[in-house]
Amino acid sequence: MDHIPNEILSHILSYLLTDSEKHRLRDDRIDHILPSKNTIEDDFGSWHQLLETDSIRTAVRHVAIETAPWDYELEDGNDIMSWLDSWFEDCHWPEFTSAINRICDMTNLNSLTLRFSMFCPSEDYDSVLQEPTETRQVTLELVSEALRDRESRPGTSTIRELVLSNLEDTPLPKDLAHNLLRNIDRLHISCTYAYEHQESPGAIPVEFNGKDLSFPRLKRLNLDNYIILRQDQFDWVLEQSSLIDLRLYNCRIATHCVVDQYDFEYWGVNLNGWKKPADSYEEMNDPNLVSMLNTPHFGQLRPGWYMSDLRWSNMFDRIHQHLPLLHNFTFEPVRYGGFMEHYPARPGSDCMAERYWTCSNGFWSTMWYKPARDRMWKAACFFDDDMPGTPVSLYTRTEAADRQALEKLMEATHKRRDGK
């Protein structure tokens, strides 16, 4: 067994595990391969020591860079293990930079994972050490520079797979994204958000949008925890005509949100295409007020509820039309982290559950789709069940069209896969 390559062993073992065992694997840990399981200790001493061995440098195919390792010995494991003050204050950490640069020494590396903290700067998380936007950006720049340096060295492989876990939902500079993504065949992105409760993340105030980014070789794309406010937020996916495998995990379309004028104008939230329904019977019955309820432009928002007509049925149809090479499509919920290991959803999970979200009071939920009598917040029922534009029963009203469009898309991918 010692002489069988790890890739072959992994392929064999993949046939020996049940779905439940595959889910369990991500919780298993191997603590004794490295001189120290915490490579951050002693200025990444064990990491550098490991890479002093020629055979190890040559054998490495995949590296995971964890920017904010958790200290599991702390109560609830709720704090980052170790950061230099200089990193937190001015993004200066030479030892971390040196550790990242060691990927240049791995001549056969073909896959890279960059795993950020799930905690963005937010008042909701004042009990944990949050990973600032600035250090996240600098880390991306350091990795980009290391990749560019690695490409200039003769005899090194091209990295074809990139995993960006807990990527903050902010725009990526075009030149940075180009360096990271231009040679990638397989891209996996999981988003995290500054305004986030554990079960209700959202794409407000900022957003990741791949518009104008070039992915000339992209064959597989996994998106996890991605919230779509507008069609153009997803158009960058539809532009990847080379895609043969698209997997959407825990992805939602936002249908309604409550606008706080000061915050939304400060953030510059883009609700192009959204409409402002009447907030009360008084507005509905006043023709002068109703005539003022038009589609807002970027930055031109009034306080109150807004709604979007974007639905999954339309999204599935567009995927069908714009990705002619697509052979595999997945739309399902998975638990946190499962998207990276390509584990299937748990048996019996409903792919249509929580496919739409609403945003109010700073967080996302499915509560507003319920009748008023079933909501948790009885004192804040802005929507009556029969008001025009209400989210109540939207899941029921859209399910038939959504399922039909999904089944049509799945049938098309099956036919392509079977060569029909």
Short mmCIF file of C-alpha atoms in Angstrom, two decimals, residues 14-287:
data_model
loop_
_atom_site.label_atom_id
_atom_site.label_comp_id
_atom_site.label_asym_id
_atom_site.label_seq_id
_atom_site.Cartn_x
_atom_site.Cartn_y
_atom_site.Cartn_z
CA SER A 14 -14.36 6.91 -2.83
CA TYR A 15 -16.19 3.74 -3.90
CA LEU A 16 -16.04 2.20 -0.44
CA LEU A 17 -17.76 4.97 1.52
CA THR A 18 -21.48 5.54 1.97
CA ASP A 19 -22.93 9.03 1.63
CA SER A 20 -23.19 9.38 5.41
CA GLU A 21 -19.54 8.35 5.81
CA LYS A 22 -18.50 10.92 3.24
CA HIS A 23 -20.30 13.60 5.25
CA ARG A 24 -18.49 12.44 8.38
CA LEU A 25 -15.06 12.66 6.73
CA ARG A 26 -14.92 16.44 6.94
CA ASP A 27 -15.08 16.18 10.74
CA ASP A 28 -12.22 13.66 10.94
CA ARG A 29 -8.73 15.02 11.59
CA ILE A 30 -5.26 13.61 11.05
CA ASP A 31 -3.03 15.18 13.69
CA HIS A 32 0.24 13.32 13.36
CA ILE A 33 1.42 13.85 9.79
CA LEU A 34 3.09 17.21 10.46
CA PRO A 35 5.75 17.85 13.11
CA SER A 36 3.08 20.12 14.59
CA LYS A 37 -0.56 20.07 13.57
CA ASN A 38 -0.64 23.85 14.08
CA THR A 39 1.71 25.08 11.37
CA ILE A 40 1.17 28.68 12.48
CA GLU A 41 3.29 28.06 15.60
CA ASP A 42 6.95 29.13 15.76
CA ASP A 43 6.57 31.36 12.72
CA PHE A 44 5.31 28.43 10.61
CA GLY A 45 8.36 26.41 11.61
CA SER A 46 6.78 22.98 11.06
CA TRP A 47 5.55 24.07 7.63
CA HIS A 48 9.02 25.10 6.51
CA GLN A 49 10.54 21.99 8.09
CA LEU A 50 8.14 19.77 6.18
CA LEU A 51 9.04 21.40 2.88
CA GLU A 52 12.76 20.91 3.38
CA THR A 53 12.25 17.35 2.10
CA ASP A 54 12.55 17.09 -1.70
CA SER A 55 10.20 14.13 -2.01
CA ILE A 56 7.46 15.95 -0.10
CA ARG A 57 7.75 19.10 -2.20
CA THR A 58 7.49 16.96 -5.32
CA ALA A 59 4.57 14.89 -4.01
CA VAL A 60 2.32 17.77 -2.96
CA ARG A 61 -0.72 18.17 -5.22
CA HIS A 62 -3.00 20.28 -3.01
CA VAL A 63 -2.38 22.99 -0.42
CA ALA A 64 -4.91 24.66 1.91
CA ILE A 65 -4.10 28.11 3.28
CA GLU A 66 -6.17 28.83 6.37
CA THR A 67 -5.97 32.54 7.12
CA ALA A 68 -7.69 32.41 10.49
CA PRO A 69 -7.16 29.02 12.18
CA TRP A 70 -9.43 28.42 15.14
CA ASP A 71 -8.11 27.50 18.56
CA TYR A 72 -10.16 24.43 19.41
CA GLU A 73 -8.79 24.39 22.95
CA LEU A 74 -10.65 27.59 23.77
CA GLU A 75 -14.19 27.33 25.06
CA ASP A 76 -16.49 26.58 22.11
CA GLY A 77 -13.48 26.98 19.81
CA ASN A 78 -14.65 30.50 19.11
CA ASP A 79 -11.48 32.46 18.59
CA ILE A 80 -8.68 32.71 16.06
CA MET A 81 -5.55 30.96 17.25
CA SER A 82 -2.88 33.59 16.72
CA TRP A 83 -2.46 36.84 14.83
CA LEU A 84 0.34 39.34 15.06
CA ASP A 85 -0.76 42.83 16.05
CA SER A 86 1.00 44.14 12.95
CA TRP A 87 -1.21 41.95 10.75
CA PHE A 88 -4.39 43.09 12.42
CA GLU A 89 -3.37 46.75 12.48
CA ASP A 90 -1.50 47.33 9.21
CA CYS A 91 -1.62 44.01 7.30
CA HIS A 92 2.08 43.31 7.88
CA TRP A 93 3.12 39.71 8.61
CA PRO A 94 6.38 38.68 6.89
CA GLU A 95 6.27 35.12 8.27
CA PHE A 96 2.82 34.53 6.79
CA THR A 97 3.99 35.93 3.47
CA SER A 98 6.99 33.60 3.53
CA ALA A 99 4.75 30.60 4.28
CA ILE A 100 2.47 31.44 1.35
CA ASN A 101 5.44 31.81 -0.98
CA ARG A 102 6.43 28.20 -0.38
CA ILE A 103 3.81 27.15 -2.92
CA CYS A 104 6.40 28.24 -5.49
CA ASP A 105 8.59 25.32 -4.39
CA MET A 106 5.93 22.67 -5.07
CA THR A 107 6.56 21.73 -8.67
CA ASN A 108 3.51 19.47 -9.10
CA LEU A 109 0.89 21.48 -7.23
CA ASN A 110 -2.44 21.50 -9.09
CA SER A 111 -5.02 22.56 -6.49
CA LEU A 112 -5.14 25.43 -3.99
CA THR A 113 -7.63 26.17 -1.21
CA LEU A 114 -7.82 29.58 0.44
CA ARG A 115 -9.98 29.38 3.54
CA PHE A 116 -10.95 32.63 5.30
CA SER A 117 -12.78 33.05 8.58
CA MET A 118 -16.56 32.88 8.37
CA PHE A 119 -16.68 36.00 10.55
CA CYS A 120 -16.52 39.32 8.72
CA PRO A 121 -16.32 42.61 10.65
CA SER A 122 -19.75 43.05 12.24
CA GLU A 123 -21.24 44.20 15.51
CA ASP A 124 -23.08 40.87 15.59
CA TYR A 125 -19.76 39.09 16.21
CA ASP A 126 -18.13 41.21 18.89
CA SER A 127 -17.50 38.06 20.95
CA VAL A 128 -15.04 36.60 18.42
CA LEU A 129 -11.97 37.89 16.65
CA GLN A 130 -13.21 38.91 13.22
CA GLU A 131 -11.14 38.81 10.07
CA PRO A 132 -10.94 42.33 8.62
CA THR A 133 -11.68 43.10 5.00
CA GLU A 134 -8.21 44.61 4.65
CA THR A 135 -6.32 41.45 5.68
CA ARG A 136 -8.55 39.34 3.45
CA GLN A 137 -7.68 41.55 0.51
CA VAL A 138 -3.96 41.49 1.29
CA THR A 139 -4.04 37.69 1.58
CA LEU A 140 -5.60 37.45 -1.89
CA GLU A 141 -2.89 39.75 -3.20
CA LEU A 142 -0.14 37.67 -1.57
CA VAL A 143 -1.51 34.47 -3.11
CA SER A 144 -1.87 36.17 -6.49
CA GLU A 145 1.76 37.35 -6.37
CA ALA A 146 2.95 33.88 -5.34
CA LEU A 147 1.06 32.30 -8.25
CA ARG A 148 2.57 34.79 -10.67
CA ASP A 149 6.06 34.07 -9.30
CA ARG A 150 5.44 30.33 -9.50
CA GLU A 151 4.40 30.56 -13.16
CA SER A 152 7.73 32.20 -14.02
CA ARG A 153 9.68 29.20 -12.73
CA PRO A 154 10.46 26.50 -15.31
CA GLY A 155 9.27 22.97 -14.73
CA THR A 156 6.31 23.85 -12.51
CA SER A 157 2.77 22.61 -13.10
CA THR A 158 -0.18 24.91 -13.66
CA ILE A 159 -2.68 25.16 -10.82
CA ARG A 160 -6.04 24.21 -12.29
CA GLU A 161 -8.29 24.13 -9.23
CA LEU A 162 -9.02 26.97 -6.79
CA VAL A 163 -11.23 26.90 -3.71
CA LEU A 164 -12.17 30.25 -2.12
CA SER A 165 -13.94 29.42 1.13
CA ASN A 166 -15.72 32.14 3.12
CA LEU A 167 -14.94 34.72 0.47
CA GLU A 168 -16.27 38.04 1.68
CA ASP A 169 -19.13 39.17 -0.52
CA THR A 170 -17.27 42.15 -1.98
CA PRO A 171 -16.08 43.00 -5.49
CA LEU A 172 -12.70 41.55 -6.51
CA PRO A 173 -10.32 43.95 -8.29
CA LYS A 174 -10.19 42.92 -11.93
CA ASP A 175 -6.40 42.54 -12.14
CA LEU A 176 -6.33 40.48 -8.94
CA ALA A 177 -9.10 38.20 -10.14
CA HIS A 178 -7.35 37.77 -13.49
CA ASN A 179 -4.15 36.53 -11.83
CA LEU A 180 -6.07 34.14 -9.59
CA LEU A 181 -8.51 32.73 -12.11
CA ARG A 182 -7.15 32.84 -15.66
CA ASN A 183 -5.73 29.29 -15.64
CA ILE A 184 -8.42 27.70 -13.50
CA ASP A 185 -10.45 24.72 -14.75
CA ARG A 186 -12.32 24.12 -11.48
CA LEU A 187 -13.48 27.00 -9.28
CA HIS A 188 -15.28 26.66 -5.96
CA ILE A 189 -16.56 29.77 -4.16
CA SER A 190 -18.32 29.91 -0.82
CA CYS A 191 -19.44 33.36 0.31
CA THR A 192 -19.71 34.91 3.75
CA TYR A 193 -21.22 38.24 4.72
CA ALA A 194 -20.67 41.09 7.15
CA TYR A 195 -24.36 41.36 8.03
CA GLU A 196 -24.93 37.78 9.01
CA HIS A 197 -26.69 35.67 11.55
CA GLN A 198 -25.68 32.03 11.54
CA GLU A 199 -28.68 30.90 9.55
CA SER A 200 -29.40 34.00 7.50
CA PRO A 201 -26.54 35.57 5.52
CA GLY A 202 -27.15 38.21 2.89
CA ALA A 203 -25.72 40.14 -0.04
CA ILE A 204 -26.28 43.57 1.50
CA PRO A 205 -24.47 45.96 1.73
CA VAL A 206 -21.93 44.83 -0.90
CA GLU A 207 -21.76 42.01 -3.41
CA PHE A 208 -19.44 39.74 -5.31
CA ASN A 209 -20.11 40.05 -9.03
CA GLY A 210 -17.93 38.31 -11.60
CA LYS A 211 -18.95 40.67 -14.40
CA ASP A 212 -16.12 41.29 -16.90
CA LEU A 213 -13.90 38.64 -15.27
CA SER A 214 -12.31 36.18 -17.67
CA PHE A 215 -12.45 32.43 -17.03
CA PRO A 216 -11.24 31.09 -20.40
CA ARG A 217 -10.67 27.51 -19.22
CA LEU A 218 -13.42 27.07 -16.64
CA LYS A 219 -15.09 23.65 -16.75
CA ARG A 220 -16.51 23.22 -13.24
CA LEU A 221 -18.01 25.90 -11.02
CA ASN A 222 -19.32 25.39 -7.49
CA LEU A 223 -21.14 28.26 -5.77
CA ASP A 224 -22.15 28.02 -2.12
CA ASN A 225 -24.10 30.49 0.01
CA TYR A 226 -24.53 32.89 -2.91
CA ILE A 227 -27.47 35.30 -2.72
CA ILE A 228 -28.75 36.87 -5.92
CA LEU A 229 -30.44 40.26 -5.84
CA ARG A 230 -30.45 40.93 -9.59
CA GLN A 231 -30.09 38.97 -12.82
CA ASP A 232 -26.77 40.65 -13.67
CA GLN A 233 -25.29 39.19 -10.47
CA PHE A 234 -25.60 35.77 -12.10
CA ASP A 235 -24.85 36.73 -15.70
CA TRP A 236 -21.12 36.20 -15.18
CA VAL A 237 -21.91 32.51 -14.62
CA LEU A 238 -23.97 32.34 -17.81
CA GLU A 239 -21.06 33.86 -19.75
CA GLN A 240 -18.86 30.83 -19.00
CA SER A 241 -19.82 28.91 -22.12
CA SER A 242 -17.07 26.33 -21.48
CA LEU A 243 -18.81 25.06 -18.32
CA ILE A 244 -19.69 21.37 -18.25
CA ASP A 245 -20.42 21.12 -14.51
CA LEU A 246 -22.33 23.72 -12.45
CA ARG A 247 -23.24 23.12 -8.82
CA LEU A 248 -25.31 25.58 -6.81
CA TYR A 249 -25.33 24.86 -3.08
CA ASN A 250 -27.42 26.90 -0.63
CA CYS A 251 -28.00 29.57 -3.28
CA ARG A 252 -30.98 31.88 -2.88
CA ILE A 253 -32.80 34.58 -4.78
CA ALA A 254 -33.81 37.64 -2.79
CA THR A 255 -37.42 38.62 -3.47
CA HIS A 256 -38.22 41.29 -0.84
CA CYS A 257 -36.28 43.63 1.43
CA VAL A 258 -36.93 46.54 3.75
CA VAL A 259 -34.88 49.60 2.84
CA ASP A 260 -33.47 51.86 5.52
CA GLN A 261 -32.79 54.99 3.51
CA TYR A 262 -29.70 56.21 5.38
CA ASP A 263 -27.95 52.85 5.46
CA PHE A 264 -28.83 51.88 1.91
CA GLU A 265 -27.71 55.21 0.47
CA TYR A 266 -24.48 55.00 2.48
CA TRP A 267 -23.82 51.48 1.24
CA GLY A 268 -24.88 52.23 -2.32
CA VAL A 269 -27.04 49.11 -2.51
CA ASN A 270 -27.95 48.32 -6.10
CA LEU A 271 -31.63 47.44 -6.39
CA ASN A 272 -31.95 48.13 -10.10
CA GLY A 273 -35.06 46.38 -11.38
CA TRP A 274 -36.71 46.21 -7.96
CA LYS A 275 -40.09 47.82 -7.35
CA LYS A 276 -41.64 49.44 -4.31
CA PRO A 277 -45.05 47.96 -3.50
CA ALA A 278 -47.59 49.73 -1.33
CA ASP A 279 -46.81 49.37 2.37
CA SER A 280 -50.37 49.79 3.63
CA TYR A 281 -53.99 49.91 2.54
CA GLU A 282 -53.84 53.70 2.74
CA GLU A 283 -51.11 53.82 0.10
CA MET A 284 -52.90 51.24 -2.03
CA ASN A 285 -56.09 53.29 -2.08
CA ASP A 286 -54.39 56.63 -2.76
CA PRO A 287 -53.79 57.00 -6.54
#
